[in-house]
Short mmCIF file of C-alpha atoms and ligand atoms in Angstrom, two decimals:
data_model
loop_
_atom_site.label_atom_id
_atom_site.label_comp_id
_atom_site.label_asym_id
_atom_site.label_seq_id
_atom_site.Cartn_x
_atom_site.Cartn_y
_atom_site.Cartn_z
CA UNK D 1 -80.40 22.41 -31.35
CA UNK D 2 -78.58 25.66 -30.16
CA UNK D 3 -78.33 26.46 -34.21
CA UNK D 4 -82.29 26.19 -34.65
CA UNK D 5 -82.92 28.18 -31.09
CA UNK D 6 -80.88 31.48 -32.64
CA UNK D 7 -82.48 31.42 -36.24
CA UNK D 8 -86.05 29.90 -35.49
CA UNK D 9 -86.83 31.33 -32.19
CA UNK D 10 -84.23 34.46 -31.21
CA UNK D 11 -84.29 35.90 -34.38
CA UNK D 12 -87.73 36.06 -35.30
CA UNK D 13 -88.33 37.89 -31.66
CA UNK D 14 -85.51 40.37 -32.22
CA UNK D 15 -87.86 40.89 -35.61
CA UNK D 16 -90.77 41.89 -33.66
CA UNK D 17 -89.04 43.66 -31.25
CA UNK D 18 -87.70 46.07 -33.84
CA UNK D 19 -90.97 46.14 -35.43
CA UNK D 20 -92.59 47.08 -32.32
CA UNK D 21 -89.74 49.38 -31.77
CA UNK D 22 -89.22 51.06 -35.01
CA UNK D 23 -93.39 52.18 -34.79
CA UNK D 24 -93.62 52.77 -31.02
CA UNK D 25 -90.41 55.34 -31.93
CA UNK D 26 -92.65 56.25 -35.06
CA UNK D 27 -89.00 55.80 -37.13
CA UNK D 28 -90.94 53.51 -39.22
CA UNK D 29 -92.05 54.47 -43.21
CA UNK D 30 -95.30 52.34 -43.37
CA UNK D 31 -95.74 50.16 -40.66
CA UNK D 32 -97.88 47.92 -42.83
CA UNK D 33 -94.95 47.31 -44.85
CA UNK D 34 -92.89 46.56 -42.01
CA UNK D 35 -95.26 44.07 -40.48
CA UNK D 36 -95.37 42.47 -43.98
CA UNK D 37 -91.27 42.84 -44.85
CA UNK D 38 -90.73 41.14 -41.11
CA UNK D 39 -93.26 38.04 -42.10
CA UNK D 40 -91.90 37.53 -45.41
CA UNK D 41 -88.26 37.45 -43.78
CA UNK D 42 -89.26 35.18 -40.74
CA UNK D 43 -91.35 32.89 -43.67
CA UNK D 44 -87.99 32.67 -46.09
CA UNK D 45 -86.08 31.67 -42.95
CA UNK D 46 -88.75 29.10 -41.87
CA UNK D 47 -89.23 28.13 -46.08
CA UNK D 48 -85.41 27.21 -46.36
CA UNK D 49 -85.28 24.73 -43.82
CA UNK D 50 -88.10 23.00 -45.32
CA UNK D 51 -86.41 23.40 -49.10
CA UNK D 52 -82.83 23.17 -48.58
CA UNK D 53 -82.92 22.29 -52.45
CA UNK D 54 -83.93 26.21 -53.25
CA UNK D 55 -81.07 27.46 -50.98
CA UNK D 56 -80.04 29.98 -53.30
CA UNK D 57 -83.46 31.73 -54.22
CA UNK D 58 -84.47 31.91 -51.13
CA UNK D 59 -81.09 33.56 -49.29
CA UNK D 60 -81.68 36.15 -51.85
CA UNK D 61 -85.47 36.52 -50.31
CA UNK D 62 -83.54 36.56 -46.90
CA UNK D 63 -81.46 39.31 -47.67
CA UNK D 64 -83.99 41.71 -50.18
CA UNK D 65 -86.52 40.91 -47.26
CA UNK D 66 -84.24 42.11 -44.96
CA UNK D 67 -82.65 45.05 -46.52
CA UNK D 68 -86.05 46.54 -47.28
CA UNK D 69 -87.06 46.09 -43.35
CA UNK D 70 -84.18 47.94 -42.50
CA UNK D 71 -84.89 50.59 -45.19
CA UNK D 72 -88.52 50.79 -43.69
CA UNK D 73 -88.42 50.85 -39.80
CA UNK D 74 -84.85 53.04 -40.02
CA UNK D 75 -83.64 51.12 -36.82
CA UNK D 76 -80.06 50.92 -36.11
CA UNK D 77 -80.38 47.86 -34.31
CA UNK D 78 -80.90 46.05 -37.60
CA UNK D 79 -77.21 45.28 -37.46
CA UNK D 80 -78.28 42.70 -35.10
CA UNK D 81 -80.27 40.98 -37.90
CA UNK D 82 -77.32 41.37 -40.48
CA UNK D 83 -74.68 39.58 -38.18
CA UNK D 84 -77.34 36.92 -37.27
CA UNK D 85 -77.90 36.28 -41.17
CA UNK D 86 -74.17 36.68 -41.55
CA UNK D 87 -73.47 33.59 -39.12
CA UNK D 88 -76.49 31.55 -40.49
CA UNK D 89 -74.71 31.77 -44.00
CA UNK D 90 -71.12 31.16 -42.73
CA UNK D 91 -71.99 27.93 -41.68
CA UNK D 92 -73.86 27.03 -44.79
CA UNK D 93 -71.62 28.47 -47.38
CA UNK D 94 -67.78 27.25 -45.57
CA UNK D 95 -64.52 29.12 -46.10
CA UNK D 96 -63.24 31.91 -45.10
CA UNK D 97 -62.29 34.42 -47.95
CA UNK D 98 -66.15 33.70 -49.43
CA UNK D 99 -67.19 34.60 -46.00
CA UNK D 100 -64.96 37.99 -45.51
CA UNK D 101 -66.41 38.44 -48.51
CA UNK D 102 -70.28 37.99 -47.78
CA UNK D 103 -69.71 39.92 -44.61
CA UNK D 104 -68.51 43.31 -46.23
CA UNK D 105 -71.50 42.79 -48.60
CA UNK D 106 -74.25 42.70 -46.25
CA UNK D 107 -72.59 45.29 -44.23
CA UNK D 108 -71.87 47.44 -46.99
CA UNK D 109 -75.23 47.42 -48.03
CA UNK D 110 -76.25 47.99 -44.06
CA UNK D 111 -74.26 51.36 -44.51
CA UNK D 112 -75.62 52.63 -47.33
CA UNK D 113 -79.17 52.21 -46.06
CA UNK D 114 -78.10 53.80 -42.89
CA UNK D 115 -76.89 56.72 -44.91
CA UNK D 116 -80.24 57.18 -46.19
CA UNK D 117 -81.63 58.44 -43.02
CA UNK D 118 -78.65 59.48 -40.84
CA UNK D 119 -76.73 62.23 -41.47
CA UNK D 120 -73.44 61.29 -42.65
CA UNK D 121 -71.29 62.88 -40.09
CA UNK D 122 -67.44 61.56 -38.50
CA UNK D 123 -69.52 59.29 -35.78
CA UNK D 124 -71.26 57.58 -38.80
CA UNK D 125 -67.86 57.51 -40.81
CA UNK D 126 -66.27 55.59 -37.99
CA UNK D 127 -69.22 53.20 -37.22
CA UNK D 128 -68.92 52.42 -40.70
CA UNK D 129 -65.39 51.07 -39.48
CA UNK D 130 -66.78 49.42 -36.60
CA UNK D 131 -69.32 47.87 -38.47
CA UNK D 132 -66.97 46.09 -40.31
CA UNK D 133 -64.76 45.12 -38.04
CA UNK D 134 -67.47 43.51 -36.28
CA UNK D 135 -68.12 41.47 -39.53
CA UNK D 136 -64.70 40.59 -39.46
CA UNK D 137 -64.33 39.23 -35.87
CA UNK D 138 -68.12 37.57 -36.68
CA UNK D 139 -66.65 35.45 -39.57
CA UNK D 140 -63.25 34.33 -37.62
CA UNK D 141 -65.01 33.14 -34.56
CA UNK D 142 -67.57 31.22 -37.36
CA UNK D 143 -64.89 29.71 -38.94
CA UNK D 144 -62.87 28.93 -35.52
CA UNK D 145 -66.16 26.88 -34.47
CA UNK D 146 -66.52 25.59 -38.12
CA UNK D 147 -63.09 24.39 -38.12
CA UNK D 148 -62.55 22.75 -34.30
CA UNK D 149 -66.05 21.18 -35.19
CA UNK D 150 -64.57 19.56 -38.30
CA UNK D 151 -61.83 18.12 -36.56
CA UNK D 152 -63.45 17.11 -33.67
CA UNK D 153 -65.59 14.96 -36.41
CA UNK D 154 -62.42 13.43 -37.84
CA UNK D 155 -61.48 12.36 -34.68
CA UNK D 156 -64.94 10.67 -33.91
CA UNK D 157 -64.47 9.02 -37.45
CA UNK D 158 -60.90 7.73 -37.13
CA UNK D 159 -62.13 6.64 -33.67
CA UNK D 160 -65.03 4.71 -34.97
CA UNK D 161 -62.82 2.98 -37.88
CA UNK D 162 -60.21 1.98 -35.69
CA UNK D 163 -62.72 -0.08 -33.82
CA UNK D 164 -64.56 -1.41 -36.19
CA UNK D 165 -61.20 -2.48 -37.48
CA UNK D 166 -60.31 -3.74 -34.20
CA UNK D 167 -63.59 -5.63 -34.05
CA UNK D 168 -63.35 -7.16 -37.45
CA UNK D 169 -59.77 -8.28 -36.67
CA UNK D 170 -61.48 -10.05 -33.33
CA UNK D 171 -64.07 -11.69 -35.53
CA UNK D 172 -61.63 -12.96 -37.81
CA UNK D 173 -59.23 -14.12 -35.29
CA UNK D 174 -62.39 -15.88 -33.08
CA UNK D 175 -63.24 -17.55 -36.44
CA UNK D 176 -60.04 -18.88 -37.27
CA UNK D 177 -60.09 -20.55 -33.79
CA UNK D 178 -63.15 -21.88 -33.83
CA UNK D 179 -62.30 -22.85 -37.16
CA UNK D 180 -59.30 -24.41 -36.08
CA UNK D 181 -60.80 -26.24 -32.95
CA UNK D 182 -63.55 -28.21 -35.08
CA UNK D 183 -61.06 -29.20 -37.16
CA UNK D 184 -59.17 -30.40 -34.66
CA UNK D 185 -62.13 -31.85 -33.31
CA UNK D 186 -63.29 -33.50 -36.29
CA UNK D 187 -60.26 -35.74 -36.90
CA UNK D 188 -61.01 -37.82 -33.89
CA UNK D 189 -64.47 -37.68 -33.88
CA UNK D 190 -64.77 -39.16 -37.50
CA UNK D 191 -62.13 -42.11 -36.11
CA UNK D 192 -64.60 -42.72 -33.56
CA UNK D 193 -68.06 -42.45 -35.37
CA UNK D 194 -66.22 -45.01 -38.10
CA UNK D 195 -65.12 -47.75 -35.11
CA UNK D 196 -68.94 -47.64 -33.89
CA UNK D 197 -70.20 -47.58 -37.20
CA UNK D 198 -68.30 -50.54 -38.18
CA UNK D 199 -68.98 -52.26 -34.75
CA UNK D 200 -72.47 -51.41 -35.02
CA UNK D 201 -73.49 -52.65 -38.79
CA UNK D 202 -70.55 -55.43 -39.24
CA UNK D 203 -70.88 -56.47 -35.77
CA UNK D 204 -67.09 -55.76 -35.86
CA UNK D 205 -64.82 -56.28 -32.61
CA UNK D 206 -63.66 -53.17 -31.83
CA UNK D 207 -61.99 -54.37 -28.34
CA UNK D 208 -58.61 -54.08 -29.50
CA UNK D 209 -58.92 -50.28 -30.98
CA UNK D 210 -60.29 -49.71 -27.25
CA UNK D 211 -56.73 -47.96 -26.69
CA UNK D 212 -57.21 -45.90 -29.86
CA UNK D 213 -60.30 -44.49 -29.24
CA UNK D 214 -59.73 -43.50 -25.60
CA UNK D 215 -56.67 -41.87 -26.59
CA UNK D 216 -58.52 -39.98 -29.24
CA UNK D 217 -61.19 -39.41 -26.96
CA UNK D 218 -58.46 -38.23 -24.17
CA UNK D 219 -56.95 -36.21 -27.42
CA UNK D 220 -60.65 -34.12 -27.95
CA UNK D 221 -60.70 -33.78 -24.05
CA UNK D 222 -57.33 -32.19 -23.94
CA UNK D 223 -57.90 -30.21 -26.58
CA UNK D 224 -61.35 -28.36 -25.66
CA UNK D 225 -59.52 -28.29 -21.83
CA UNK D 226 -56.61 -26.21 -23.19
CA UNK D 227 -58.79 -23.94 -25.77
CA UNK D 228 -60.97 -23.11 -22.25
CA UNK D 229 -57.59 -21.69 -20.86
CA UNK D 230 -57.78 -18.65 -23.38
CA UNK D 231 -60.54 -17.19 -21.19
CA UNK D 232 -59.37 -13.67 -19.80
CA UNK D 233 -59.22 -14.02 -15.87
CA UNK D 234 -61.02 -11.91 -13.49
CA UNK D 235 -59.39 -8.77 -12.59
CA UNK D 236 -59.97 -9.77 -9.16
CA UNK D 237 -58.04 -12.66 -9.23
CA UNK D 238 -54.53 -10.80 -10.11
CA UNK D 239 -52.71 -10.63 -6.55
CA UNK D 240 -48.96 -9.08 -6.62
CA UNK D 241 -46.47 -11.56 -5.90
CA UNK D 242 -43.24 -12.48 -6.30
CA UNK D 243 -41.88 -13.92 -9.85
CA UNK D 244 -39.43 -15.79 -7.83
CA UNK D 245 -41.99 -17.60 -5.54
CA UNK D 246 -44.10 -18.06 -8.99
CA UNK D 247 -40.90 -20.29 -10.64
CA UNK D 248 -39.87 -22.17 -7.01
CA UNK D 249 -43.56 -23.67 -7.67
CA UNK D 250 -43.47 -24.21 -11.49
CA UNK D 251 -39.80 -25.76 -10.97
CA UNK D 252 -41.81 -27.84 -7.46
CA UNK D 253 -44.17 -28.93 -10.08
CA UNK D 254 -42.19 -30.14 -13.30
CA UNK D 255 -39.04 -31.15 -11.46
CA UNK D 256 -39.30 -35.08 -11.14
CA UNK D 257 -40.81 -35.16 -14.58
CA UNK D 258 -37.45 -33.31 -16.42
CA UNK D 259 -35.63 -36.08 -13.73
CA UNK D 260 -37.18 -39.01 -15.26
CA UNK D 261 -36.22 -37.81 -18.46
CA UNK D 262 -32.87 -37.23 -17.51
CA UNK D 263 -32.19 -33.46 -17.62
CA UNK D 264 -31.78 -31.02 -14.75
CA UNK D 265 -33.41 -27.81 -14.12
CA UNK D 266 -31.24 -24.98 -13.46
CA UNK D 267 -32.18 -21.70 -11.82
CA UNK D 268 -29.75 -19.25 -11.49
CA UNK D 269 -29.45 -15.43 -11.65
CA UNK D 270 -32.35 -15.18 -9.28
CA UNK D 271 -34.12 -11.73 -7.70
CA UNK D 272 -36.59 -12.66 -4.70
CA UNK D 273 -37.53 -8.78 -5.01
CA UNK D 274 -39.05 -8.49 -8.06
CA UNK D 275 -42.97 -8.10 -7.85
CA UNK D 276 -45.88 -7.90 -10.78
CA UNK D 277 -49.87 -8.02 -10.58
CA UNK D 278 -50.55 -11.84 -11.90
CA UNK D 279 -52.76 -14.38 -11.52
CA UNK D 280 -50.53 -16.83 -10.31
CA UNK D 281 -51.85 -20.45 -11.49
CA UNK D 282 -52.03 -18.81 -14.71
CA UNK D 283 -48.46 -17.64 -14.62
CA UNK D 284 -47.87 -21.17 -13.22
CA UNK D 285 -49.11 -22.46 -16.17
CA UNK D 286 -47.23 -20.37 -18.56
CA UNK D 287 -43.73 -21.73 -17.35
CA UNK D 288 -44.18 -25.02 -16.92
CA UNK D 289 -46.24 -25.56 -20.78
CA UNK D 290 -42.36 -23.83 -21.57
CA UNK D 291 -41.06 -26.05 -19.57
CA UNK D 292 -42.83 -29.39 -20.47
CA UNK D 293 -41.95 -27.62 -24.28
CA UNK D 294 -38.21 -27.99 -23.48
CA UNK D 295 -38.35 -31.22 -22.37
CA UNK D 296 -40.31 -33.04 -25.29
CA UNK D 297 -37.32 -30.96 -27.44
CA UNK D 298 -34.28 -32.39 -25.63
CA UNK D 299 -33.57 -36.03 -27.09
CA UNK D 300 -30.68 -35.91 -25.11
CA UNK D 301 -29.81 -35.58 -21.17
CA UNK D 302 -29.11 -31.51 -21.28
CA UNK D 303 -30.30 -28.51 -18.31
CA UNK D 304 -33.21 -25.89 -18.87
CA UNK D 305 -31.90 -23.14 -17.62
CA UNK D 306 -34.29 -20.33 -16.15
CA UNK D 307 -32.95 -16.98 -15.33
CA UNK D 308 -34.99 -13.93 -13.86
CA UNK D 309 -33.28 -10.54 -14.05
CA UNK D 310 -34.27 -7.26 -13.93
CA UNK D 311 -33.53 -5.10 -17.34
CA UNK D 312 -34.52 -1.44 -17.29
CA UNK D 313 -37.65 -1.87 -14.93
CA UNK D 314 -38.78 -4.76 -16.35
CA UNK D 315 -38.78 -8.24 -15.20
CA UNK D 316 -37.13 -10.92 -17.44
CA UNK D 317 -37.67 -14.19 -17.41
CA UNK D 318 -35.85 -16.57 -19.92
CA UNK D 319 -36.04 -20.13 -20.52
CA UNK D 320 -33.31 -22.08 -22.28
CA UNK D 321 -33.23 -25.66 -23.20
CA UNK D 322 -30.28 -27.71 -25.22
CA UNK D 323 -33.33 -29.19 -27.67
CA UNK D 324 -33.65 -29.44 -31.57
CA UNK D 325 -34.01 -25.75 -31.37
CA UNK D 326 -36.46 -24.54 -34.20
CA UNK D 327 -36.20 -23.57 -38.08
CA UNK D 328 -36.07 -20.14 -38.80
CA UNK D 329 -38.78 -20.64 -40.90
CA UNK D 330 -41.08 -22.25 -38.15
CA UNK D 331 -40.49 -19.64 -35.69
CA UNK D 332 -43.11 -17.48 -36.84
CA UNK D 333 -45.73 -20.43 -36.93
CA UNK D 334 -45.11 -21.60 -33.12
CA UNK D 335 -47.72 -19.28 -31.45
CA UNK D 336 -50.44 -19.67 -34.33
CA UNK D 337 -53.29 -21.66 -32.41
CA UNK D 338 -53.02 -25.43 -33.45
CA UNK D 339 -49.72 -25.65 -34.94
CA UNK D 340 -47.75 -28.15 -33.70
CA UNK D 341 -44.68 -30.70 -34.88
CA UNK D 342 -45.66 -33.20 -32.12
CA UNK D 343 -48.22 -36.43 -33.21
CA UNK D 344 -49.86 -36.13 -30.02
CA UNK D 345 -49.44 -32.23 -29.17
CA UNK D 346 -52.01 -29.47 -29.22
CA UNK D 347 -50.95 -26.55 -30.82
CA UNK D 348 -52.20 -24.42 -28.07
CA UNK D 349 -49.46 -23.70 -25.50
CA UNK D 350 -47.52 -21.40 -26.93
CA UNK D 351 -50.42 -19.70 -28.12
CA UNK D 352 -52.30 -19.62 -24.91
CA UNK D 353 -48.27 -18.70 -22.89
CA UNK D 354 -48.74 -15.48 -24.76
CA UNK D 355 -52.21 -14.65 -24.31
CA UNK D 356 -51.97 -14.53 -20.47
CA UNK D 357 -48.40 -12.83 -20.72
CA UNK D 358 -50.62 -10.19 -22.84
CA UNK D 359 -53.06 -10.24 -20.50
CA UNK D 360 -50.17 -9.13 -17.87
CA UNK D 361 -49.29 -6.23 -20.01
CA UNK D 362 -45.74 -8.72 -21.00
CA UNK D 363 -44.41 -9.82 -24.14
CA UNK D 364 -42.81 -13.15 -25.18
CA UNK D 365 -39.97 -13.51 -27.95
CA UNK D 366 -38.19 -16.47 -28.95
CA UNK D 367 -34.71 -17.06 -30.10
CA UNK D 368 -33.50 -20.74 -31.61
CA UNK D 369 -30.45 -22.38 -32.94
CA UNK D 370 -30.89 -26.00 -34.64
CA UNK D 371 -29.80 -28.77 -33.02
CA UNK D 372 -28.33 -26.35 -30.18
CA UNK D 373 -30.96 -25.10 -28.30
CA UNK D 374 -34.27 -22.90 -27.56
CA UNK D 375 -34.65 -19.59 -25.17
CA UNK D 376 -38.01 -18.24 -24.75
CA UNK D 377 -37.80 -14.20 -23.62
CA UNK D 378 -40.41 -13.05 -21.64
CA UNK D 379 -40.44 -9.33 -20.48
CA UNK D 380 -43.01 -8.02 -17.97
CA UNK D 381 -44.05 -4.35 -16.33
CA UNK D 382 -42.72 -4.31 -12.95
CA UNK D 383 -45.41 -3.65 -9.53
CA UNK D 384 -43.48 -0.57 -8.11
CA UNK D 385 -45.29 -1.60 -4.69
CA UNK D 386 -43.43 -3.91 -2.50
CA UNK D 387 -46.40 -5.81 -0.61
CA UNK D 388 -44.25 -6.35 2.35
N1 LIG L 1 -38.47 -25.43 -26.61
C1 LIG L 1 -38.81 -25.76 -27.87
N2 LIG L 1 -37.88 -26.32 -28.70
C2 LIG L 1 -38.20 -26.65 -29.94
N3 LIG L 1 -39.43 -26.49 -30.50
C3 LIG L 1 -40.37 -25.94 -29.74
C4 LIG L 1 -40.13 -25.55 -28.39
N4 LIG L 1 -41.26 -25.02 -27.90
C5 LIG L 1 -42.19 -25.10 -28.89
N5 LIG L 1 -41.67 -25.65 -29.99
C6 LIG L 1 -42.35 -25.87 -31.28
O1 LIG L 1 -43.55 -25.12 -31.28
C7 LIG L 1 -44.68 -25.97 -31.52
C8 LIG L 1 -45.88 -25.46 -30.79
O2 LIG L 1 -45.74 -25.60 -29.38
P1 LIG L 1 -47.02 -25.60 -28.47
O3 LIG L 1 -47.86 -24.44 -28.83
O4 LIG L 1 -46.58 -25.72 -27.06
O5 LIG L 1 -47.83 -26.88 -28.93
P2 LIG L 1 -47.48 -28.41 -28.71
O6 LIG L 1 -46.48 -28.49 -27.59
O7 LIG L 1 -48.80 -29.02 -28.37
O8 LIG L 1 -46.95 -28.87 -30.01
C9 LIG L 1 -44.20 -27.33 -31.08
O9 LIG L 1 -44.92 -28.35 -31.73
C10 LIG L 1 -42.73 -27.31 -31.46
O10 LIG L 1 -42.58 -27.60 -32.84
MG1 LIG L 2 -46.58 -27.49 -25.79
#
């Protein structure tokens, strides 16, 4: 925009202003000439936007066009028109030494025409000097703005890839879940669709696989309930509380269930001070599917043991049972969506445990020892602000 405004529009003016200048001065040699020499120069500037392809022919129009103007109207203020070229073909030609180089060439040829009708006296010597400076400082700001331009670009690309990396990893993740849920899905459904069909054609009694098919049909409820909990929650619904409060109501909630199993929930190490943004049924939810995890793991009477600490202005939370523990080898499978050792479990809880601790801005790690035990590790970014 601001490129086209300088060559299409300011320079052919400043043309026409030295034309007008050069004969109202009468400095000028044959003002038809310089009428003509100022057209064919505005035309070749016009001519190489439209042939790019003929770059090279027509720069050398450009600059014969324009040395002969300056020969004819004997105007000084050419130099304008040289540093304007000179910028035009620092941006189309790149680098710096071939642009030092173009520089003393057009002004070198700017001097010698000047010579031809100034006298050559010290003030001309040292604007000789000046002249080239100017060149100088003309091609170092080009190639600043060249150069911050260029990396500004790479910035924008690397910007660009990264999300359309980003995106392609969400796309691939989205269909691996929904992948994974209609397979999931499917199992039961085809169980199902082959009872009816069977009831339906062989007028088979399917009374007693009544059980069965609730239980799948229970299964497929459970499962699309669960996969609905991956949903991001409103920002609006993240309150700061207390961690502390958020356990005394998961350990309310799964209490008489580790009871009637026969193991004992132990709390200890406990900070009632320790505050994060969270949307608390979510949280909820997190620590008792670890919870309900530690208790299908423990074939045995044994204690889950939940600690909260505060490490390095973080809250920790950890989770211990005396279970089966886990196989090294399985420990980097447990929060893939849909893996699962149980014959009626999900696969989900662990996943969807550490997609609201991400959504917190936490993290979740897991340590195991067979036949010893399990403690889950979760680490979140403490609320400096104390609601009370
Ligand atoms: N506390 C634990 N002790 C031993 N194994 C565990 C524990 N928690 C999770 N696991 C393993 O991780 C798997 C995935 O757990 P999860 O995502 O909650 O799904 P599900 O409970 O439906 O199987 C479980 O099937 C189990 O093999
Ligand atoms: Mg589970």
């Amino acid at each position: 925009m601001f490129f086209r405004l300088m060559y299409h529009i300011v320079l052919p003016i400043y043309v026409v202003f030295v034309i007008f200048s050069s004969i109202t001065l009468e400095r000028s040699q044959n003002d038809f000439f310089i009428i003509l020499l100022g057209i064919l120069f505005i035309t070749s500037i016009y001519l190489e936007r439209i042939y790019p392809r003929y770059f090279i022919y027509i720069a050398t129009i450009e600059i014969v066009s324009l040395l002969l103007f300056h020969f004819t109207t004997q105007l000084n203020w050419c130099f304008t028109i040289y540093i304007i070229l000179l910028s035009k073909f620092l941006f189309q030609i790149r680098g710096v030494i071939k642009g030092v180089l173009l520089g003393f060439f057009l002004i070198g040829f700017y001097t010698v025409i000047r010579i031809s009708y100034t006298p050559v006296d010290s003030y001309s010597v040292l604007a000789v000097g000046s002249d080239f400076l100017t060149s100088l400082a003309v091609v170092l700001i080009i190639q600043y703005i060249i150069e911050t331009e260029r990396e500004k670009n790479v910035l924008k690309e690397e910007k660009k890839l990264e999300e359309l990396r980003y995106n392609e990893d969400k796309m691939k993740l989205l269909g691996e879940m929904a992948a994974g849920l209609a397979h999931e899905i499917r199992n039961p459904l085809t169980i199902i669709q082959g009872f009816l069909q069977h009831a339906k054609e062989d007028h088979y009694n399917i009374q007693p696989w009544y059980d069965l098919i609730l239980s799948e049909v229970c299964r497929m409820n459970k499962l699309t309930f669960e996969f609905l909990q991956f949903s991001k929650p409103d920002v609006s619904l993240y309150q700061t509380h207390s961690i502390h409060e958020c356990l005394e109501r998961v350990i309310s909630l799964t209490e008489s269930k580790a009871l009637s199993s026969g193991h004992q929930i132990v709390f200890t190490d406990y900070d009632p001070n320790l505050f994060i943004r969270m949307y608390f049924d979510k949280m909820v939810q997190v620590f008792v599917n670890l919870i309900n995890n530690a208790i299908q793991a423990m074939v045995e009477s044994g204690n889950i043991t939940i600690r909260l600490l505060k490490v390095e202005n973080k809250a920790v939370v950890e989770v211990s049972d005396m279970g089966v523990g886990i196989e090294e080898a399985d420990l980097k499978n447990i929060f893939n969506p849909f893996y699962t050792t149980k014959s009626d479990g999900t696969g989900l809880g662990l996943p969807i445990c550490q997609k609201i601790i991400q959504d917190h801005g936490g993290a979740i790690e897991v340590t195991s020892i067979l036949k010893q035990g399990t403690t889950f590790t979760i680490r979140f970014p403490l609320n400096s602000v104390d609601p009370h």
